[in-house]
Short mmCIF file of C-alpha atoms and ligand atoms in Angstrom, two decimals:
data_model
loop_
_atom_site.label_atom_id
_atom_site.label_comp_id
_atom_site.label_asym_id
_atom_site.label_seq_id
_atom_site.Cartn_x
_atom_site.Cartn_y
_atom_site.Cartn_z
CA LYS A 91 -0.19 -0.23 0.23
CA GLN A 92 1.22 3.60 -0.36
CA VAL A 93 1.91 5.63 2.33
CA VAL A 94 -0.81 8.63 3.24
CA PHE A 95 0.80 11.26 5.29
CA SER A 96 -0.78 14.78 6.43
CA ALA A 97 -1.10 16.79 9.82
CA ILE A 98 -3.27 19.70 11.85
CA GLN A 99 -2.45 22.46 14.16
CA PRO A 100 -3.86 21.74 17.04
CA SER A 101 -4.70 26.07 17.15
CA GLY A 102 -7.55 26.74 18.17
CA THR A 103 -10.91 24.80 16.41
CA ILE A 104 -11.69 23.08 13.28
CA THR A 105 -12.77 24.97 10.87
CA LEU A 106 -15.11 23.84 7.88
CA GLY A 107 -12.02 25.23 5.17
CA ASN A 108 -9.75 22.36 7.42
CA TYR A 109 -12.15 19.65 6.74
CA LEU A 110 -13.28 19.98 3.33
CA GLY A 111 -9.59 21.15 2.75
CA ALA A 112 -7.59 18.43 4.47
CA ILE A 113 -10.13 16.18 6.56
CA ARG A 114 -12.56 14.59 4.60
CA ASN A 115 -9.44 13.38 2.33
CA TRP A 116 -7.93 12.12 4.95
CA VAL A 117 -11.47 9.89 6.06
CA LYS A 118 -11.85 8.80 2.18
CA MET A 119 -7.92 7.63 1.71
CA GLN A 120 -8.00 5.28 5.15
CA ASP A 121 -9.35 2.28 2.97
CA GLU A 122 -6.62 1.90 0.01
CA TYR A 123 -4.15 3.82 1.44
CA SER A 124 -1.62 2.90 4.58
CA CYS A 125 -2.26 6.29 6.48
CA ILE A 126 -0.27 8.26 9.32
CA TYR A 127 -1.66 11.68 10.29
CA ALA A 128 -0.11 14.25 13.35
CA LEU A 129 -2.04 16.71 15.33
CA ALA A 130 1.22 19.35 14.26
CA ASP A 131 1.36 21.24 17.90
CA LEU A 132 5.33 21.85 17.68
CA HIS A 133 3.66 24.04 14.38
CA THR A 134 1.95 25.82 17.02
CA ILE A 135 4.26 27.46 18.73
CA THR A 136 5.44 29.18 16.53
CA VAL A 137 2.34 31.81 17.10
CA ARG A 138 2.27 32.19 21.31
CA GLN A 139 -0.02 29.74 22.71
CA GLU A 140 -1.36 30.72 26.13
CA PRO A 141 -0.27 27.31 28.24
CA ALA A 142 -3.76 26.30 29.42
CA GLN A 143 -5.35 27.05 26.34
CA MET A 144 -2.99 24.76 24.04
CA ARG A 145 -3.23 21.55 26.14
CA ARG A 146 -7.71 22.36 25.85
CA ASN A 147 -6.73 22.68 21.67
CA ILE A 148 -4.51 19.36 21.47
CA ILE A 149 -6.89 17.66 23.37
CA ASP A 150 -10.19 19.60 21.38
CA ALA A 151 -8.25 18.52 17.94
CA TYR A 152 -7.39 15.29 18.67
CA ALA A 153 -10.80 14.09 19.49
CA SER A 154 -12.30 16.53 16.74
CA ILE A 155 -10.34 14.42 14.31
CA LEU A 156 -11.44 11.17 15.50
CA ALA A 157 -14.52 12.05 14.98
CA CYS A 158 -14.79 13.53 11.28
CA GLY A 159 -14.07 9.21 10.80
CA ILE A 160 -10.61 8.98 11.75
CA ASP A 161 -9.86 5.24 12.94
CA VAL A 162 -7.73 4.53 14.82
CA GLU A 163 -7.83 0.81 13.94
CA LYS A 164 -7.20 1.49 9.94
CA SER A 165 -4.81 4.68 10.79
CA LEU A 166 -1.93 6.19 12.75
CA PHE A 167 -3.27 8.98 14.59
CA PHE A 168 -0.86 10.53 16.63
CA ILE A 169 0.86 13.83 18.28
CA GLN A 170 4.17 15.23 17.29
CA SER A 171 5.21 16.44 20.16
CA HIS A 172 5.08 13.31 21.59
CA VAL A 173 7.43 11.60 18.87
CA PRO A 174 11.12 13.20 19.45
CA THR A 175 12.83 12.61 15.44
CA HIS A 176 10.73 14.89 14.01
CA ALA A 177 12.38 17.74 15.92
CA GLN A 178 15.47 15.37 15.14
CA ILE A 179 15.19 15.78 11.40
CA ALA A 180 13.95 19.43 11.88
CA TRP A 181 17.09 20.74 12.76
CA ILE A 182 19.29 18.46 9.97
CA LEU A 183 16.99 19.19 6.92
CA ASN A 184 17.23 23.00 8.27
CA CYS A 185 21.23 22.69 7.13
CA TYR A 186 19.55 22.09 4.14
CA THR A 187 17.03 24.43 2.80
CA GLN A 188 18.52 27.89 1.62
CA PHE A 189 17.66 31.05 3.44
CA GLY A 190 15.84 32.43 -0.02
CA GLU A 191 14.47 29.23 -0.25
CA LEU A 192 12.10 30.00 3.12
CA SER A 193 12.21 33.70 2.47
CA ARG A 194 9.74 33.11 -0.65
CA MET A 195 7.35 31.57 1.19
CA THR A 196 3.76 32.71 1.22
CA GLN A 197 2.76 32.21 4.55
CA PHE A 198 6.03 32.82 6.01
CA LYS A 199 5.32 36.62 4.43
CA ASP A 200 2.41 36.62 5.55
CA LYS A 201 2.59 35.55 9.25
CA SER A 202 5.57 37.99 9.98
CA LYS A 203 2.77 40.66 8.68
CA LYS A 204 0.58 39.62 10.84
CA HIS A 205 2.74 39.00 13.67
CA ALA A 206 4.79 41.29 12.95
CA ASP A 207 6.11 41.17 16.97
CA ASN A 208 7.33 38.02 17.00
CA ILE A 209 8.85 37.00 13.48
CA ASN A 210 11.05 34.69 15.41
CA ALA A 211 13.02 31.67 13.48
CA GLY A 212 10.41 29.30 14.17
CA LEU A 213 7.94 31.07 11.78
CA PHE A 214 11.05 30.97 9.19
CA THR A 215 11.74 27.50 9.36
CA TYR A 216 8.46 26.01 10.01
CA PRO A 217 8.07 24.33 6.30
CA SER A 218 11.43 22.00 7.23
CA LEU A 219 10.10 20.45 10.51
CA MET A 220 6.77 19.90 8.39
CA ALA A 221 8.95 18.33 5.42
CA GLY A 222 10.69 16.04 8.05
CA ASP A 223 7.29 15.00 9.37
CA ILE A 224 6.43 13.66 5.61
CA LEU A 225 10.18 12.43 4.57
CA LEU A 226 10.26 10.58 8.24
CA TYR A 227 7.38 8.37 6.50
CA GLN A 228 8.56 7.92 2.95
CA ALA A 229 4.77 9.48 2.55
CA ASP A 230 3.69 8.95 -1.20
CA LYS A 231 0.77 11.40 -1.00
CA VAL A 232 0.02 14.23 1.44
CA PRO A 233 -3.73 15.68 1.23
CA VAL A 234 -3.67 19.59 1.81
CA GLY A 235 -5.52 22.18 1.34
CA ALA A 236 -4.22 24.68 -1.72
CA ASP A 237 -2.77 26.78 0.77
CA GLN A 238 0.36 23.84 1.88
CA LYS A 239 0.67 23.41 -2.17
CA GLN A 240 4.00 25.70 -1.69
CA HIS A 241 4.88 23.91 1.30
CA ILE A 242 5.07 20.78 -0.15
CA GLU A 243 7.04 21.65 -2.92
CA LEU A 244 9.61 23.09 -0.72
CA THR A 245 9.87 19.45 0.69
CA CYS A 246 10.92 17.80 -2.89
CA ASP A 247 13.64 20.30 -3.31
CA ILE A 248 14.73 19.56 -0.26
CA ALA A 249 13.87 15.64 -0.74
CA LYS A 250 15.40 15.75 -4.19
CA ARG A 251 18.38 17.59 -2.76
CA PHE A 252 19.86 15.24 -0.03
CA ASN A 253 19.18 12.61 -2.41
CA GLY A 254 21.32 14.35 -4.85
CA LEU A 255 24.13 14.09 -2.19
CA TYR A 256 23.92 10.97 -0.63
CA GLY A 257 21.62 8.10 -2.63
CA ASN A 258 17.61 7.64 -2.49
CA VAL A 259 17.24 8.44 1.63
CA PHE A 260 13.21 10.08 1.48
CA LYS A 261 10.52 8.94 -0.95
CA ILE A 262 9.76 12.10 -3.50
CA PRO A 263 6.39 12.98 -1.86
CA GLU A 264 3.11 14.38 -3.62
CA GLY A 265 0.08 17.07 -2.61
CA PHE A 266 -3.19 15.43 -2.89
CA ILE A 267 -5.15 18.74 -3.42
CA PRO A 268 -9.05 17.92 -3.64
CA LYS A 269 -10.62 19.51 -7.01
CA ASN A 270 -13.40 21.54 -5.21
CA GLY A 271 -13.11 22.67 -1.12
CA ALA A 272 -9.48 23.04 -1.92
CA ARG A 273 -9.63 26.71 -0.73
CA VAL A 274 -12.23 27.97 1.15
CA MET A 275 -13.33 32.06 1.36
CA SER A 276 -14.16 33.70 4.61
CA LEU A 277 -18.40 34.21 4.31
CA GLN A 278 -17.47 37.58 5.55
CA ASN A 279 -14.40 38.49 3.37
CA PRO A 280 -14.83 36.18 0.25
CA LEU A 281 -10.98 37.39 -0.46
CA ASN A 282 -9.46 36.09 2.81
CA LYS A 283 -9.02 32.09 3.00
CA MET A 284 -11.61 30.84 5.73
CA SER A 285 -9.09 30.91 8.88
CA LYS A 286 -9.85 29.60 12.63
CA SER A 287 -7.84 33.35 12.79
CA ASP A 288 -10.69 36.06 11.22
CA GLU A 289 -11.20 39.45 13.05
CA ASN A 290 -15.03 38.62 12.03
CA VAL A 291 -16.29 35.18 13.88
CA ASN A 292 -19.07 34.75 11.04
CA GLY A 293 -16.28 34.92 8.84
CA CYS A 294 -15.74 31.36 10.22
CA VAL A 295 -17.07 27.74 10.54
CA HIS A 296 -15.81 25.84 12.82
CA LEU A 297 -16.70 21.96 12.98
CA LEU A 298 -18.31 21.75 16.20
CA ASP A 299 -20.78 25.45 15.78
CA SER A 300 -24.50 24.36 16.86
CA PRO A 301 -27.11 23.86 13.98
CA GLU A 302 -28.60 27.77 14.91
CA VAL A 303 -24.81 29.27 14.70
CA ILE A 304 -24.36 27.58 11.68
CA MET A 305 -27.04 28.68 9.69
CA LYS A 306 -26.81 32.45 11.34
CA LYS A 307 -23.71 32.80 9.81
CA PHE A 308 -24.53 31.14 6.05
CA LYS A 309 -27.69 33.41 6.36
CA ARG A 310 -25.03 36.68 6.71
CA ALA A 311 -22.84 35.18 4.13
CA VAL A 312 -21.75 38.35 1.60
CA THR A 313 -22.96 38.33 -1.82
CA ASP A 314 -23.27 40.65 -4.26
CA SER A 315 -26.35 42.26 -6.19
CA ASP A 316 -26.63 40.08 -8.62
CA ALA A 317 -28.94 37.99 -7.38
CA CYS A 318 -28.12 35.56 -9.44
CA VAL A 319 -26.66 31.67 -8.49
CA ARG A 320 -24.47 31.16 -10.53
CA TYR A 321 -20.15 31.03 -10.94
CA ALA A 322 -18.33 33.70 -12.67
CA GLU A 323 -15.25 35.97 -11.79
CA GLY A 324 -15.94 38.74 -9.46
CA LYS A 325 -18.63 36.77 -7.85
CA ASP A 326 -16.28 35.62 -5.35
CA GLY A 327 -18.97 35.81 -2.02
CA VAL A 328 -21.34 33.44 -4.57
CA ASN A 329 -18.00 31.45 -5.92
CA ASN A 330 -17.66 30.59 -2.20
CA LEU A 331 -21.23 29.14 -1.31
CA MET A 332 -21.27 27.26 -4.48
CA THR A 333 -18.01 25.09 -3.68
CA ILE A 334 -18.84 24.56 -0.37
CA TYR A 335 -22.56 23.31 -0.99
CA GLY A 336 -20.66 21.48 -4.04
CA ALA A 337 -17.78 20.34 -2.22
CA VAL A 338 -20.99 18.81 0.45
CA THR A 339 -23.78 17.22 -1.55
CA GLY A 340 -21.36 16.13 -4.85
CA LYS A 341 -22.98 18.55 -7.50
CA THR A 342 -21.56 19.68 -10.11
CA PHE A 343 -21.84 24.05 -10.55
CA GLU A 344 -24.15 23.36 -13.51
CA GLU A 345 -26.23 21.49 -10.90
CA ILE A 346 -26.02 24.35 -8.25
CA GLU A 347 -27.46 26.76 -10.97
CA ASN A 348 -30.06 24.61 -12.22
CA GLU A 349 -31.79 24.19 -8.93
CA PHE A 350 -31.81 27.88 -7.98
CA ALA A 351 -32.50 29.09 -10.92
CA GLY A 352 -35.04 32.11 -10.26
CA LYS A 353 -34.22 31.61 -6.57
CA GLY A 354 -33.12 34.44 -4.95
CA TYR A 355 -30.55 34.09 -2.29
CA GLY A 356 -31.93 33.75 0.83
CA ASP A 357 -33.51 30.02 -0.68
CA PHE A 358 -29.58 29.38 -1.43
CA LYS A 359 -28.12 30.38 1.60
CA THR A 360 -30.36 28.37 3.46
CA ALA A 361 -30.19 25.44 1.09
CA VAL A 362 -26.15 25.88 1.81
CA GLY A 363 -26.28 26.28 5.07
CA GLU A 364 -28.60 23.02 5.90
CA ALA A 365 -26.29 20.76 3.90
CA VAL A 366 -23.31 21.95 5.96
CA VAL A 367 -24.99 21.58 9.37
CA GLU A 368 -26.50 17.93 8.52
CA GLU A 369 -22.95 17.06 7.47
CA LEU A 370 -21.31 18.43 10.94
CA ARG A 371 -24.23 17.00 12.77
CA PRO A 372 -22.46 13.62 13.09
CA ILE A 373 -19.53 14.60 13.45
CA ARG A 374 -20.62 17.25 16.81
CA GLU A 375 -22.01 14.08 18.23
CA ARG A 376 -19.24 12.09 17.70
CA TYR A 377 -17.07 15.08 19.47
CA GLU A 378 -18.66 15.71 22.29
CA ARG A 379 -18.86 10.89 22.65
CA LEU A 380 -14.63 11.63 22.69
CA VAL A 381 -13.86 14.46 24.24
CA ALA A 382 -15.35 12.89 28.00
CA ASP A 383 -13.74 10.34 27.27
CA LYS A 384 -9.72 11.46 27.80
CA GLY A 385 -8.73 7.77 28.83
CA TYR A 386 -9.50 6.93 25.61
CA LEU A 387 -7.86 9.70 24.09
CA ALA A 388 -4.67 9.20 25.33
CA GLU A 389 -4.79 5.60 25.47
CA CYS A 390 -5.22 6.12 21.11
CA TYR A 391 -1.60 8.64 20.72
CA ARG A 392 0.20 6.42 23.23
CA LYS A 393 -0.25 3.65 20.88
CA ALA A 394 -0.42 5.80 17.58
CA ASP A 395 3.33 7.02 19.43
CA GLU A 396 4.96 4.67 20.10
CA ILE A 397 4.20 3.47 16.10
CA ALA A 398 5.40 6.42 14.84
CA TYR A 399 8.31 6.64 16.72
CA LYS A 400 9.49 3.21 15.48
CA ILE A 401 8.48 4.04 12.05
CA SER A 402 10.10 7.27 11.34
CA SER A 403 13.36 6.19 13.27
CA ARG A 404 14.16 4.17 10.60
CA THR A 405 14.64 7.24 8.57
CA LEU A 406 16.52 9.56 10.77
CA ASP A 407 19.04 6.36 11.87
CA LYS A 408 19.64 6.36 7.76
CA VAL A 409 19.66 10.05 7.36
CA MET A 410 21.95 10.77 10.30
CA LYS A 411 24.01 8.00 8.79
CA LYS A 412 24.62 9.12 5.32
CA VAL A 413 25.43 12.71 6.79
CA GLY A 414 28.35 11.46 8.56
CA PHE A 415 27.17 10.71 12.69
CA ILE A 416 28.69 8.11 13.74
CA LYS A 417 26.65 5.76 16.80
P1 TYM B 34 -3.55 24.24 9.06
O1 TYM B 34 -3.89 23.31 10.18
O2 TYM B 34 -3.42 25.27 8.77
O3 TYM B 34 -4.49 23.35 8.50
C1 TYM B 34 -5.28 21.78 8.01
C2 TYM B 34 -5.66 21.36 6.15
O4 TYM B 34 -6.24 22.31 6.98
C3 TYM B 34 -5.93 22.71 5.38
N1 TYM B 34 -6.91 23.94 5.49
C4 TYM B 34 -7.92 24.21 3.84
N2 TYM B 34 -8.47 24.08 3.02
C5 TYM B 34 -9.18 24.64 2.01
N3 TYM B 34 -10.07 25.92 2.96
C6 TYM B 34 -8.95 26.80 3.56
N4 TYM B 34 -9.47 27.51 4.12
C7 TYM B 34 -8.30 25.71 4.89
N5 TYM B 34 -7.46 26.52 5.78
C8 TYM B 34 -6.80 24.49 6.25
C9 TYM B 34 -4.64 22.82 5.50
O5 TYM B 34 -3.91 23.35 4.28
C10 TYM B 34 -4.20 21.97 5.59
O6 TYM B 34 -4.06 20.53 4.80
N6 TYM B 34 1.42 23.42 8.31
C11 TYM B 34 0.58 22.52 8.20
C12 TYM B 34 0.71 21.13 9.34
C13 TYM B 34 1.24 20.67 9.12
C14 TYM B 34 1.08 19.47 7.68
C15 TYM B 34 2.53 18.46 7.69
C16 TYM B 34 0.39 19.64 6.65
C17 TYM B 34 2.38 20.35 9.39
N7 TYM B 34 2.75 18.85 8.99
C18 TYM B 34 2.84 17.80 6.82
C19 TYM B 34 0.72 18.27 5.82
C20 TYM B 34 1.96 17.25 6.52
C21 TYM B 34 -0.66 23.74 8.49
O7 TYM B 34 -0.45 24.56 9.11
O8 TYM B 34 -1.92 23.29 8.26
#
């Protein structure tokens, strides 16, 4: 079986964007691939976190991902900071990643504008830690949203550079980006991606929002004055709602246009809201049960942490030997 690897940062609640862009594919890929997933908690401290809140976020995110349908009998789902090989390989890969390459990362440029008071070295070298995550498991495919494409390309460049120097150490991975849902935008500002840190709470739908809150957010979603449900340039708000509706129902843009021909945006927004409510309802119910059982969650991640350590150590040992470290 081919190997799939992906990870998510447990920084705040998981969004509809995370779900449609990535996690839904994590779930779908479980039967066909050997899947390895992680909570990238080391990545979250590139932005300052409050310790008690961070601990809660990690548990909430772990329970939420299981609630989405990650099955611990089929897939590994571990916590990055519990597996020391990640921090170890990140240091080594830092020494094979160029300053210029990291400077070109658009996420770094965006985040250093947003957190201008804390442009730390970790924020800058974040992509080499991410490359290490992927390369440790010799992953074939990496299911992510469109915003991670550049990081995956850099991962491939680092891997090829290393292989060029030392022989075939790393498998060259490939991004797996969904056709529909790869870039879910804010409901309030459809030119920005939907994100946990949206200043406008109505812009972002959280996985665990109640049905009432979800409906309210969709009813308030920004559209345009054209009053026609069609996918077209300049209709960013409507395009985004069509993307979400299509991703959830499996309908094509043409089918959606026909369904709402002659109808107003009110009907359309209600339909999108209802579809999302139904998609997320079972997840929220499973989450409530899972998060109440901290013992079970700990059992799940401890088992996965240990296996992830064994698998990743094989790659790390090889890397260290090739570079010239002694045992
Ligand atoms: P993170 O935690 O920001 O996001 C997790 C996943 O959700 C996707 N995503 C979106 N997809 C569509 N629309 C959106 N609005 C949206 N927002 C987020 C992201 O593309 C991602 O797939 N660096 C990664 C975490 C990471 C990782 C890795 C991923 C660490 N190591 C190794 C893959 C492989 C991140 O910050 O994702």
